[in-house]
Amino acid sequence: MSRIGPGGEAVVGRSVWEAVLVWAGFPVLGALLGLGVRPLADWILETSWVPDIGPARFVAELPQPQASIATVAAGVVLGVVVALTAQGEVLRVGVGPSAVTLTRDGTTRTIARGDVTAVFADGKELVLTGRSGEELAREKSDLATGRLAAAFTGQGYPWRADGDPHRDEYRRWVPDEPELPAGANAVLKARAGALEKGDQKDLAELREELGKLGVVVRDQDKRQYWRRARIGG
């Protein structure tokens, strides 16, 4: 969804239909799961090749309809919790005349308009780069590229429809790469382990560490590709 906020800021977030799907869909799915607990327990007890497990017998012996009402209610609550979690993980982008705000999980980052030299979508990520080629932000986003492009171009930001202007500068990282600055190889090695595990928090923190060393990194198929920011460029 895109709307105009205070001060002429264009706000891009989840569409109305996406929000309805999340807030209605997860609780309904939870209710259906709760409704299916008793039939599943009965099926387990009545099927000869499925072991007779204690929880199934316990559920089957609970008084009705109270037990079904309780499991459905628990399923709805679980669905609401999942919806709240999903809502918090969605990126909200505010594009104003003087700054960009990126909000996720209640945390907001602000990037001054004057620092931004390129904005583009890199797959499922929104990227803002600065004057020296450094990345000011790289955020995972399921927001429609068209809505993001309209918000940024509408405020006069340099949206790059052709993607990353630095794409040809990346090279694949190999251990002990001699052209990297001191300390960068160690960070990239640690980051390779986090990439293999899918540890998003560690990946983000180590990306920031590389940025302090003047190194920009992007991931593809669990491989790391790097380039140098043009310090003083």
PDB file of C-alpha atoms in Angstrom:
ATOM      1  CA  MET A   1       0.000   0.000   0.000  1.00  0.00           C
ATOM      2  CA  SER A   2       1.259   3.537  -0.839  1.00  0.00           C
ATOM      3  CA  ARG A   3      -0.048   6.696   0.788  1.00  0.00           C
ATOM      4  CA  ILE A   4       1.028  10.259   1.462  1.00  0.00           C
ATOM      5  CA  GLY A   5       2.067  10.863   5.057  1.00  0.00           C
ATOM      6  CA  PRO A   6       2.906  14.020   7.035  1.00  0.00           C
ATOM      7  CA  GLY A   7       5.170  16.498   5.252  1.00  0.00           C
ATOM      8  CA  GLY A   8       4.450  14.992   1.843  1.00  0.00           C
ATOM      9  CA  GLU A   9       6.196  11.700   2.690  1.00  0.00           C
ATOM     10  CA  ALA A  10       5.244   8.793   0.416  1.00  0.00           C
ATOM     11  CA  VAL A  11       4.738   5.701   2.575  1.00  0.00           C
ATOM     12  CA  VAL A  12       5.030   2.239   1.021  1.00  0.00           C
ATOM     13  CA  GLY A  13       3.883  -0.774   3.008  1.00  0.00           C
ATOM     14  CA  ARG A  14       1.808  -3.920   2.743  1.00  0.00           C
ATOM     15  CA  SER A  15      -1.244  -3.642   0.478  1.00  0.00           C
ATOM     16  CA  VAL A  16      -4.761  -3.761   1.932  1.00  0.00           C
ATOM     17  CA  TRP A  17      -5.377  -7.237   0.509  1.00  0.00           C
ATOM     18  CA  GLU A  18      -2.080  -8.532   1.877  1.00  0.00           C
ATOM     19  CA  ALA A  19      -2.958  -7.146   5.309  1.00  0.00           C
ATOM     20  CA  VAL A  20      -6.429  -8.722   5.185  1.00  0.00           C
ATOM     21  CA  LEU A  21      -4.923 -12.051   4.139  1.00  0.00           C
ATOM     22  CA  VAL A  22      -2.508 -12.008   7.080  1.00  0.00           C
ATOM     23  CA  TRP A  23      -4.906 -10.798   9.765  1.00  0.00           C
ATOM     24  CA  ALA A  24      -7.806 -13.001   8.657  1.00  0.00           C
ATOM     25  CA  GLY A  25      -5.940 -15.933   7.174  1.00  0.00           C
ATOM     26  CA  PHE A  26      -3.681 -16.902  10.071  1.00  0.00           C
ATOM     27  CA  PRO A  27      -6.415 -16.868  12.764  1.00  0.00           C
ATOM     28  CA  VAL A  28      -8.757 -18.872  10.484  1.00  0.00           C
ATOM     29  CA  LEU A  29      -5.984 -21.361   9.745  1.00  0.00           C
ATOM     30  CA  GLY A  30      -5.290 -21.616  13.488  1.00  0.00           C
ATOM     31  CA  ALA A  31      -8.965 -22.260  14.184  1.00  0.00           C
ATOM     32  CA  LEU A  32      -9.067 -25.023  11.571  1.00  0.00           C
ATOM     33  CA  LEU A  33      -5.982 -26.629  13.067  1.00  0.00           C
ATOM     34  CA  GLY A  34      -7.562 -26.472  16.515  1.00  0.00           C
ATOM     35  CA  LEU A  35     -10.750 -27.993  15.149  1.00  0.00           C
ATOM     36  CA  GLY A  36      -8.753 -30.864  13.705  1.00  0.00           C
ATOM     37  CA  VAL A  37      -7.012 -31.856  16.954  1.00  0.00           C
ATOM     38  CA  ARG A  38      -9.808 -34.155  18.207  1.00  0.00           C
ATOM     39  CA  PRO A  39     -10.382 -35.960  14.856  1.00  0.00           C
ATOM     40  CA  LEU A  40      -6.619 -36.477  14.538  1.00  0.00           C
ATOM     41  CA  ALA A  41      -6.434 -37.974  18.024  1.00  0.00           C
ATOM     42  CA  ASP A  42      -9.375 -40.306  17.250  1.00  0.00           C
ATOM     43  CA  TRP A  43      -7.740 -41.370  13.968  1.00  0.00           C
ATOM     44  CA  ILE A  44      -4.462 -42.193  15.735  1.00  0.00           C
ATOM     45  CA  LEU A  45      -6.262 -44.376  18.297  1.00  0.00           C
ATOM     46  CA  GLU A  46      -8.359 -46.144  15.674  1.00  0.00           C
ATOM     47  CA  THR A  47      -5.499 -46.869  13.257  1.00  0.00           C
ATOM     48  CA  SER A  48      -3.716 -50.132  13.979  1.00  0.00           C
ATOM     49  CA  TRP A  49      -0.378 -49.232  12.377  1.00  0.00           C
ATOM     50  CA  VAL A  50      -0.015 -45.928  14.295  1.00  0.00           C
ATOM     51  CA  PRO A  51       1.412 -46.252  17.840  1.00  0.00           C
ATOM     52  CA  ASP A  52      -1.022 -45.485  20.663  1.00  0.00           C
ATOM     53  CA  ILE A  53       0.617 -42.344  22.082  1.00  0.00           C
ATOM     54  CA  GLY A  54      -0.364 -40.775  25.389  1.00  0.00           C
ATOM     55  CA  PRO A  55      -1.220 -37.259  24.157  1.00  0.00           C
ATOM     56  CA  ALA A  56      -3.639 -38.634  21.556  1.00  0.00           C
ATOM     57  CA  ARG A  57      -5.504 -40.668  24.199  1.00  0.00           C
ATOM     58  CA  PHE A  58      -5.545 -37.678  26.549  1.00  0.00           C
ATOM     59  CA  VAL A  59      -7.086 -35.432  23.865  1.00  0.00           C
ATOM     60  CA  ALA A  60      -9.626 -38.084  22.839  1.00  0.00           C
ATOM     61  CA  GLU A  61     -10.846 -38.471  26.431  1.00  0.00           C
ATOM     62  CA  LEU A  62     -11.389 -34.752  27.046  1.00  0.00           C
ATOM     63  CA  PRO A  63     -15.060 -33.758  27.503  1.00  0.00           C
ATOM     64  CA  GLN A  64     -16.873 -32.333  24.485  1.00  0.00           C
ATOM     65  CA  PRO A  65     -17.700 -29.753  23.297  1.00  0.00           C
ATOM     66  CA  GLN A  66     -15.497 -27.913  25.803  1.00  0.00           C
ATOM     67  CA  ALA A  67     -12.293 -29.480  24.492  1.00  0.00           C
ATOM     68  CA  SER A  68     -12.980 -28.534  20.880  1.00  0.00           C
ATOM     69  CA  ILE A  69     -13.897 -24.994  21.888  1.00  0.00           C
ATOM     70  CA  ALA A  70     -10.630 -24.698  23.824  1.00  0.00           C
ATOM     71  CA  THR A  71      -8.459 -26.039  20.968  1.00  0.00           C
ATOM     72  CA  VAL A  72     -10.150 -23.761  18.426  1.00  0.00           C
ATOM     73  CA  ALA A  73      -9.627 -20.760  20.720  1.00  0.00           C
ATOM     74  CA  ALA A  74      -5.991 -21.730  21.203  1.00  0.00           C
ATOM     75  CA  GLY A  75      -5.606 -22.007  17.427  1.00  0.00           C
ATOM     76  CA  VAL A  76      -7.061 -18.530  16.914  1.00  0.00           C
ATOM     77  CA  VAL A  77      -4.699 -17.053  19.522  1.00  0.00           C
ATOM     78  CA  LEU A  78      -1.764 -18.780  17.844  1.00  0.00           C
ATOM     79  CA  GLY A  79      -2.873 -17.366  14.491  1.00  0.00           C
ATOM     80  CA  VAL A  80      -3.020 -13.842  15.921  1.00  0.00           C
ATOM     81  CA  VAL A  81       0.492 -14.236  17.354  1.00  0.00           C
ATOM     82  CA  VAL A  82       1.777 -15.393  13.962  1.00  0.00           C
ATOM     83  CA  ALA A  83       0.026 -12.453  12.261  1.00  0.00           C
ATOM     84  CA  LEU A  84       1.595 -10.003  14.717  1.00  0.00           C
ATOM     85  CA  THR A  85       5.027 -11.504  14.035  1.00  0.00           C
ATOM     86  CA  ALA A  86       4.511 -11.352  10.273  1.00  0.00           C
ATOM     87  CA  GLN A  87       3.335  -7.738  10.506  1.00  0.00           C
ATOM     88  CA  GLY A  88       6.429  -6.723  12.441  1.00  0.00           C
ATOM     89  CA  GLU A  89       8.739  -8.316   9.888  1.00  0.00           C
ATOM     90  CA  VAL A  90       7.312  -6.317   6.973  1.00  0.00           C
ATOM     91  CA  LEU A  91       9.471  -3.436   5.770  1.00  0.00           C
ATOM     92  CA  ARG A  92       7.789  -0.022   5.768  1.00  0.00           C
ATOM     93  CA  VAL A  93       9.427   2.606   3.576  1.00  0.00           C
ATOM     94  CA  GLY A  94       8.838   6.323   4.027  1.00  0.00           C
ATOM     95  CA  VAL A  95      10.158   8.470   1.181  1.00  0.00           C
ATOM     96  CA  GLY A  96      10.215  12.151   2.080  1.00  0.00           C
ATOM     97  CA  PRO A  97      11.660  15.262   0.424  1.00  0.00           C
ATOM     98  CA  SER A  98      14.600  15.332   2.853  1.00  0.00           C
ATOM     99  CA  ALA A  99      15.040  11.743   4.067  1.00  0.00           C
ATOM    100  CA  VAL A 100      14.119   8.082   3.717  1.00  0.00           C
ATOM    101  CA  THR A 101      12.885   6.093   6.714  1.00  0.00           C
ATOM    102  CA  LEU A 102      13.077   2.303   6.836  1.00  0.00           C
ATOM    103  CA  THR A 103      11.016   0.666   9.588  1.00  0.00           C
ATOM    104  CA  ARG A 104      10.945  -2.994  10.614  1.00  0.00           C
ATOM    105  CA  ASP A 105      10.147  -4.659  13.961  1.00  0.00           C
ATOM    106  CA  GLY A 106       9.553  -1.246  15.521  1.00  0.00           C
ATOM    107  CA  THR A 107      13.050  -0.012  14.638  1.00  0.00           C
ATOM    108  CA  THR A 108      13.445   2.931  12.238  1.00  0.00           C
ATOM    109  CA  ARG A 109      16.523   3.989  10.278  1.00  0.00           C
ATOM    110  CA  THR A 110      16.732   7.429   8.674  1.00  0.00           C
ATOM    111  CA  ILE A 111      18.884   8.191   5.629  1.00  0.00           C
ATOM    112  CA  ALA A 112      19.326  11.801   4.489  1.00  0.00           C
ATOM    113  CA  ARG A 113      18.278  12.607   0.920  1.00  0.00           C
ATOM    114  CA  GLY A 114      21.613  14.262   0.189  1.00  0.00           C
ATOM    115  CA  ASP A 115      23.518  11.059   0.957  1.00  0.00           C
ATOM    116  CA  VAL A 116      21.624   8.936  -1.589  1.00  0.00           C
ATOM    117  CA  THR A 117      23.043   8.598  -5.114  1.00  0.00           C
ATOM    118  CA  ALA A 118      21.182   5.475  -6.265  1.00  0.00           C
ATOM    119  CA  VAL A 119      18.139   3.439  -5.244  1.00  0.00           C
ATOM    120  CA  PHE A 120      17.291   0.093  -6.806  1.00  0.00           C
ATOM    121  CA  ALA A 121      15.799  -3.340  -6.260  1.00  0.00           C
ATOM    122  CA  ASP A 122      18.265  -6.223  -6.132  1.00  0.00           C
ATOM    123  CA  GLY A 123      16.016  -9.257  -6.309  1.00  0.00           C
ATOM    124  CA  LYS A 124      13.989  -9.199  -3.082  1.00  0.00           C
ATOM    125  CA  GLU A 125      16.141  -6.487  -1.509  1.00  0.00           C
ATOM    126  CA  LEU A 126      15.849  -2.696  -1.524  1.00  0.00           C
ATOM    127  CA  VAL A 127      19.258  -1.027  -1.784  1.00  0.00           C
ATOM    128  CA  LEU A 128      20.348   2.575  -1.294  1.00  0.00           C
ATOM    129  CA  THR A 129      23.922   3.567  -2.143  1.00  0.00           C
ATOM    130  CA  GLY A 130      25.928   6.672  -1.282  1.00  0.00           C
ATOM    131  CA  ARG A 131      28.408   9.039  -2.862  1.00  0.00           C
ATOM    132  CA  SER A 132      31.418   6.747  -2.482  1.00  0.00           C
ATOM    133  CA  GLY A 133      29.575   3.668  -3.700  1.00  0.00           C
ATOM    134  CA  GLU A 134      28.973   2.460  -0.149  1.00  0.00           C
ATOM    135  CA  GLU A 135      25.671   0.822   0.728  1.00  0.00           C
ATOM    136  CA  LEU A 136      23.574   3.006   2.976  1.00  0.00           C
ATOM    137  CA  ALA A 137      20.957   0.274   3.304  1.00  0.00           C
ATOM    138  CA  ARG A 138      20.164  -3.194   1.990  1.00  0.00           C
ATOM    139  CA  GLU A 139      16.822  -4.451   3.278  1.00  0.00           C
ATOM    140  CA  LYS A 140      14.875  -7.590   2.424  1.00  0.00           C
ATOM    141  CA  SER A 141      11.518  -6.522   1.033  1.00  0.00           C
ATOM    142  CA  ASP A 142       8.388  -8.143  -0.385  1.00  0.00           C
ATOM    143  CA  LEU A 143       7.029  -4.743  -1.388  1.00  0.00           C
ATOM    144  CA  ALA A 144       6.112  -4.363  -5.054  1.00  0.00           C
ATOM    145  CA  THR A 145       8.976  -2.875  -7.050  1.00  0.00           C
ATOM    146  CA  GLY A 146       6.555  -0.698  -9.012  1.00  0.00           C
ATOM    147  CA  ARG A 147       5.217   0.945  -5.829  1.00  0.00           C
ATOM    148  CA  LEU A 148       8.726   1.548  -4.537  1.00  0.00           C
ATOM    149  CA  ALA A 149       9.834   3.017  -7.857  1.00  0.00           C
ATOM    150  CA  ALA A 150       6.833   5.348  -7.956  1.00  0.00           C
ATOM    151  CA  ALA A 151       7.465   6.562  -4.396  1.00  0.00           C
ATOM    152  CA  PHE A 152      11.157   7.292  -4.962  1.00  0.00           C
ATOM    153  CA  THR A 153      10.829   8.849  -8.405  1.00  0.00           C
ATOM    154  CA  GLY A 154       7.887  10.902  -7.201  1.00  0.00           C
ATOM    155  CA  GLN A 155      10.166  12.518  -4.621  1.00  0.00           C
ATOM    156  CA  GLY A 156      13.019  13.016  -7.086  1.00  0.00           C
ATOM    157  CA  TYR A 157      15.312  10.243  -5.853  1.00  0.00           C
ATOM    158  CA  PRO A 158      17.679   8.567  -8.358  1.00  0.00           C
ATOM    159  CA  TRP A 159      15.785   5.299  -8.835  1.00  0.00           C
ATOM    160  CA  ARG A 160      17.752   2.868 -11.034  1.00  0.00           C
ATOM    161  CA  ALA A 161      15.322   0.737 -13.022  1.00  0.00           C
ATOM    162  CA  ASP A 162      18.313  -1.101 -14.526  1.00  0.00           C
ATOM    163  CA  GLY A 163      19.451  -2.249 -11.080  1.00  0.00           C
ATOM    164  CA  ASP A 164      22.818  -2.005  -9.357  1.00  0.00           C
ATOM    165  CA  PRO A 165      25.129   0.508 -11.070  1.00  0.00           C
ATOM    166  CA  HIS A 166      28.080  -1.299  -9.434  1.00  0.00           C
ATOM    167  CA  ARG A 167      27.138  -4.822 -10.535  1.00  0.00           C
ATOM    168  CA  ASP A 168      30.249  -5.252 -12.686  1.00  0.00           C
ATOM    169  CA  GLU A 169      32.581  -4.433  -9.795  1.00  0.00           C
ATOM    170  CA  TYR A 170      31.760  -7.480  -7.679  1.00  0.00           C
ATOM    171  CA  ARG A 171      34.007 -10.516  -7.512  1.00  0.00           C
ATOM    172  CA  ARG A 172      33.481 -13.777  -5.694  1.00  0.00           C
ATOM    173  CA  TRP A 173      35.166 -14.005  -2.308  1.00  0.00           C
ATOM    174  CA  VAL A 174      37.753 -16.719  -1.771  1.00  0.00           C
ATOM    175  CA  PRO A 175      39.591 -17.220   1.540  1.00  0.00           C
ATOM    176  CA  ASP A 176      42.674 -15.025   2.051  1.00  0.00           C
ATOM    177  CA  GLU A 177      41.813 -12.735  -0.853  1.00  0.00           C
ATOM    178  CA  PRO A 178      44.952 -10.520  -1.058  1.00  0.00           C
ATOM    179  CA  GLU A 179      43.208  -7.367  -2.353  1.00  0.00           C
ATOM    180  CA  LEU A 180      40.920  -7.006   0.643  1.00  0.00           C
ATOM    181  CA  PRO A 181      41.799  -4.570   3.444  1.00  0.00           C
ATOM    182  CA  ALA A 182      43.189  -5.898   6.718  1.00  0.00           C
ATOM    183  CA  GLY A 183      40.594  -7.733   8.763  1.00  0.00           C
ATOM    184  CA  ALA A 184      38.061  -8.133   5.934  1.00  0.00           C
ATOM    185  CA  ASN A 185      38.960 -11.757   5.189  1.00  0.00           C
ATOM    186  CA  ALA A 186      38.312 -12.735   8.809  1.00  0.00           C
ATOM    187  CA  VAL A 187      34.909 -11.029   8.755  1.00  0.00           C
ATOM    188  CA  LEU A 188      33.984 -12.662   5.450  1.00  0.00           C
ATOM    189  CA  LYS A 189      35.030 -16.062   6.796  1.00  0.00           C
ATOM    190  CA  ALA A 190      32.786 -15.605   9.840  1.00  0.00           C
ATOM    191  CA  ARG A 191      30.034 -14.368   7.579  1.00  0.00           C
ATOM    192  CA  ALA A 192      30.338 -17.450   5.350  1.00  0.00           C
ATOM    193  CA  GLY A 193      29.493 -19.575   8.399  1.00  0.00           C
ATOM    194  CA  ALA A 194      26.493 -17.382   9.213  1.00  0.00           C
ATOM    195  CA  LEU A 195      25.364 -17.596   5.580  1.00  0.00           C
ATOM    196  CA  GLU A 196      25.486 -21.392   5.686  1.00  0.00           C
ATOM    197  CA  LYS A 197      23.400 -21.410   8.886  1.00  0.00           C
ATOM    198  CA  GLY A 198      20.974 -18.757   7.644  1.00  0.00           C
ATOM    199  CA  ASP A 199      21.659 -16.535  10.675  1.00  0.00           C
ATOM    200  CA  GLN A 200      20.139 -13.279   9.410  1.00  0.00           C
ATOM    201  CA  LYS A 201      21.058 -11.209  12.459  1.00  0.00           C
ATOM    202  CA  ASP A 202      24.712 -12.235  12.285  1.00  0.00           C
ATOM    203  CA  LEU A 203      24.773 -11.651   8.526  1.00  0.00           C
ATOM    204  CA  ALA A 204      23.504  -8.097   8.960  1.00  0.00           C
ATOM    205  CA  GLU A 205      25.949  -7.285  11.762  1.00  0.00           C
ATOM    206  CA  LEU A 206      28.925  -8.642   9.811  1.00  0.00           C
ATOM    207  CA  ARG A 207      27.805  -6.715   6.724  1.00  0.00           C
ATOM    208  CA  GLU A 208      27.996  -3.549   8.802  1.00  0.00           C
ATOM    209  CA  GLU A 209      31.504  -4.496   9.970  1.00  0.00           C
ATOM    210  CA  LEU A 210      32.595  -4.902   6.373  1.00  0.00           C
ATOM    211  CA  GLY A 211      31.074  -1.543   5.523  1.00  0.00           C
ATOM    212  CA  LYS A 212      33.305   0.094   8.142  1.00  0.00           C
ATOM    213  CA  LEU A 213      36.276  -1.444   6.301  1.00  0.00           C
ATOM    214  CA  GLY A 214      35.113  -0.031   2.978  1.00  0.00           C
ATOM    215  CA  VAL A 215      33.886  -3.380   1.645  1.00  0.00           C
ATOM    216  CA  VAL A 216      30.444  -3.974   0.147  1.00  0.00           C
ATOM    217  CA  VAL A 217      29.115  -7.546   0.063  1.00  0.00           C
ATOM    218  CA  ARG A 218      26.172  -9.209  -1.643  1.00  0.00           C
ATOM    219  CA  ASP A 219      25.006 -12.821  -1.409  1.00  0.00           C
ATOM    220  CA  GLN A 220      23.983 -15.196  -4.160  1.00  0.00           C
ATOM    221  CA  ASP A 221      23.317 -18.924  -3.769  1.00  0.00           C
ATOM    222  CA  LYS A 222      25.121 -18.925  -0.398  1.00  0.00           C
ATOM    223  CA  ARG A 223      28.198 -17.386  -2.002  1.00  0.00           C
ATOM    224  CA  GLN A 224      29.617 -13.986  -1.095  1.00  0.00           C
ATOM    225  CA  TYR A 225      30.596 -11.397  -3.697  1.00  0.00           C
ATOM    226  CA  TRP A 226      32.475  -8.263  -2.730  1.00  0.00           C
ATOM    227  CA  ARG A 227      33.660  -4.911  -4.028  1.00  0.00           C
ATOM    228  CA  ARG A 228      35.459  -1.919  -2.595  1.00  0.00           C
ATOM    229  CA  ALA A 229      33.623   1.312  -1.933  1.00  0.00           C
ATOM    230  CA  ARG A 230      35.297   4.226  -3.678  1.00  0.00           C
ATOM    231  CA  ILE A 231      36.385   6.033  -0.543  1.00  0.00           C
ATOM    232  CA  GLY A 232      36.610   9.721  -1.259  1.00  0.00           C
ATOM    233  CA  GLY A 233      34.954   9.133  -4.679  1.00  0.00           C
TER     234      GLY A 233
END
